């Protein structure tokens, strides 16, 4: 599955307290054989925010062999994956936002 296939893909996830929240996938990556997803909450982002906070989940199999998404509990693993997504998402943002000199030309 490539990143473009995930655009507009939404998941309804249940937190520890049983609350259902909707998330949009903004990126995915396979790192060391594990698939990770960067997701943003659909309802909790202010429209005027310059950046959005995202969550990172990894794909695992449950006892029935079904794919599930779980939090990354290992701090080193989380830091590595967060660094990857930060780089990936900041590179994408650079292409989406015109440079200041381009804005003046328009």
Coordinates of C-alpha atoms in Angstrom, one line a residue, residues 1-11 23-30 35-40 42 57 59 69 84-85 88-89 92:
X1 CA 0.0 0.0 0.0
X2 CA 1.6 3.3 -0.9
X3 CA 1.0 6.6 0.7
X4 CA -1.3 8.0 -2.0
X5 CA -3.7 5.1 -1.5
X6 CA -4.2 6.3 2.1
X7 CA -5.3 9.9 1.3
X8 CA -8.8 10.4 2.6
X9 CA -8.7 7.1 4.5
X10 CA -10.5 7.4 7.9
X11 CA -10.6 5.1 10.9
X23 CA -8.9 9.9 12.6
X24 CA -7.6 10.5 9.1
X25 CA -4.5 8.8 7.8
X26 CA -1.9 11.4 6.7
X27 CA 1.0 9.0 6.1
X28 CA 2.2 5.4 6.5
X29 CA 5.6 3.7 6.5
X30 CA 7.1 0.3 6.8
X35 CA 3.8 -0.8 9.3
X36 CA 3.2 2.5 11.1
X37 CA 0.4 5.1 10.5
X38 CA 0.4 8.8 11.2
X39 CA -3.1 10.0 11.9
X40 CA -4.8 13.2 12.8
X42 CA -10.8 14.8 12.5
X57 CA 0.0 3.7 15.6
X59 CA -0.2 -2.5 12.8
X69 CA -3.7 -0.7 15.3
X84 CA 10.7 9.5 10.2
X85 CA 7.2 11.0 10.0
X88 CA 8.3 13.0 5.7
X89 CA 5.5 15.4 6.6
X92 CA 5.4 17.3 2.0

